[in-house]
Amino acid sequence: MKTERLARLRERMAALQLPAMLISHPLNRYYLSGFSGSAGTLFVTADRAVLLTDSRYTERAAGEAPGFEIVKLERDVATALPDLLAQAGVDWVGFESAHVTCAEYKVWAEKVREATLVPTQGVVEGIRAVKEAEELALIRQAVAIADAAYAYLKRTIRPGMTEKQVAWDLEVWMRTHGADGIAFDLIVASGPNGAMPHALASDREIRAGEPIVVDMGARVHGYHSDLTRTLYLGNGDGTFRQVYDTVLRAQQAAEARLAPGALGPDVDATARTIIAEAGYGENFGHGLGHGVGLAVHELPGLNQRTQDTLAPGHVVTVEPGIYLTGWGGVRIEDMALITESGAEILTQADKDPFVRV
Ligand code: ZN
Ligand code: ZN
């Protein structure tokens, strides 16, 4: 399986005319090699795949990354680089510019005087965006756990519970039903707190008659789910019904656009237009969605700043929202898999926001 990933990297390197590449981002390193240690760098050429790590990890690396030559670092990557490049006969090496600090780059550049360090961005991330069957199976598990946890929440949520209690209940439920952990600090934002898209859970007691935004996810073998539902204890007043209906329509329209070849900005605009036409254009400040996998936020992006194009195997969220200061927020988030002919909505959690109390 990892051999295939390496082959995809080498194709990308050839297209970028890079004879060698250094991979230092932990998730990219893990994705390509299987090595789960916290320190290590990959050096990949057309015919070599080397994992450089220190003495703490060489044994684990040999077990986890059978496709790689393990090189024990006596000092650091910079010191080992000149020899590696000379052995490989390359004088042009790509590195992950978004994940190398200025200080590291300076040291590398000082040591590697004979070769050129070429900044790259998103090379492995682009490969990671297209999920393999094994990865999809784990994502489906993470989605199912979050869906079931949400169903549990809908049965048990009551006025007077604090946001933190709700978040903790969800966390415990997911961890005792197959999750290795939570995907991120769970968001439970009731009433006015919901007006902040990234509010965490506070000590505020939830009440009937106000929106409650719950944004949650599970992690299974490194893969994540990301689910948002907005609840309302009671029947819902006019504002809530209007805002909720607008967000739901925006989400449905955007989900209908998901297909190979669709552009991130266009899918985003589909939802944004509906929200703007309802008079809430100023109240939807974030992008529509993002890829999910080994990272909770990864490629591709569904927003106005990206140039990403959807392709089969991409897994993305669709999460429009409306946020009204002093009142609260409504966000509804699904995860979807882009297929050969369109998209499969992975999330099954129900979208009836009302809980009778
Ligand atoms: Zn989310
Ligand atoms: Zn999300």
Coordinates of N, CA and C and ligand atoms in Angstrom, one line a residue, residues 184 187 215-216 226-228 290 296-297 317 319 331 333, ligand 1:
F184 N -10.8 16.8 17.6 CA -10.4 18.2 18.0 C -11.2 18.5 19.2
I187 N -16.8 21.4 20.1 CA -17.5 22.7 20.2 C -18.9 22.5 20.6
D215 N -20.2 20.9 17.3 CA -19.2 20.5 16.2 C -18.3 19.5 16.8
M216 N -18.3 18.3 16.2 CA -17.6 17.2 16.9 C -17.0 16.2 15.9
D226 N -15.7 14.8 11.0 CA -16.0 16.2 11.4 C -17.5 16.4 11.1
L227 N -18.3 16.7 12.1 CA -19.7 16.7 12.0 C -20.2 17.9 12.8
T228 N -21.1 18.7 12.2 CA -21.8 19.8 13.0 C -23.3 19.6 12.8
H290 N -13.7 21.8 3.7 CA -12.3 21.4 3.7 C -12.1 19.9 3.6
V296 N -7.6 17.1 10.3 CA -9.0 17.5 10.3 C -9.2 18.5 9.2
H297 N -8.2 19.3 8.9 CA -8.3 20.3 7.8 C -7.2 20.0 6.8
T317 N -15.8 18.4 3.7 CA -16.9 18.8 4.5 C -17.7 19.8 3.7
E319 N -20.1 22.8 5.1 CA -20.5 23.4 6.4 C -20.8 24.9 6.4
R331 N -24.9 26.2 12.2 CA -24.0 25.6 11.2 C -24.5 24.1 11.1
E333 N -23.0 20.6 9.2 CA -21.8 20.1 8.5 C -21.9 18.6 8.2
Ligands
ZN1 ZN -16.5 20.7 12.2

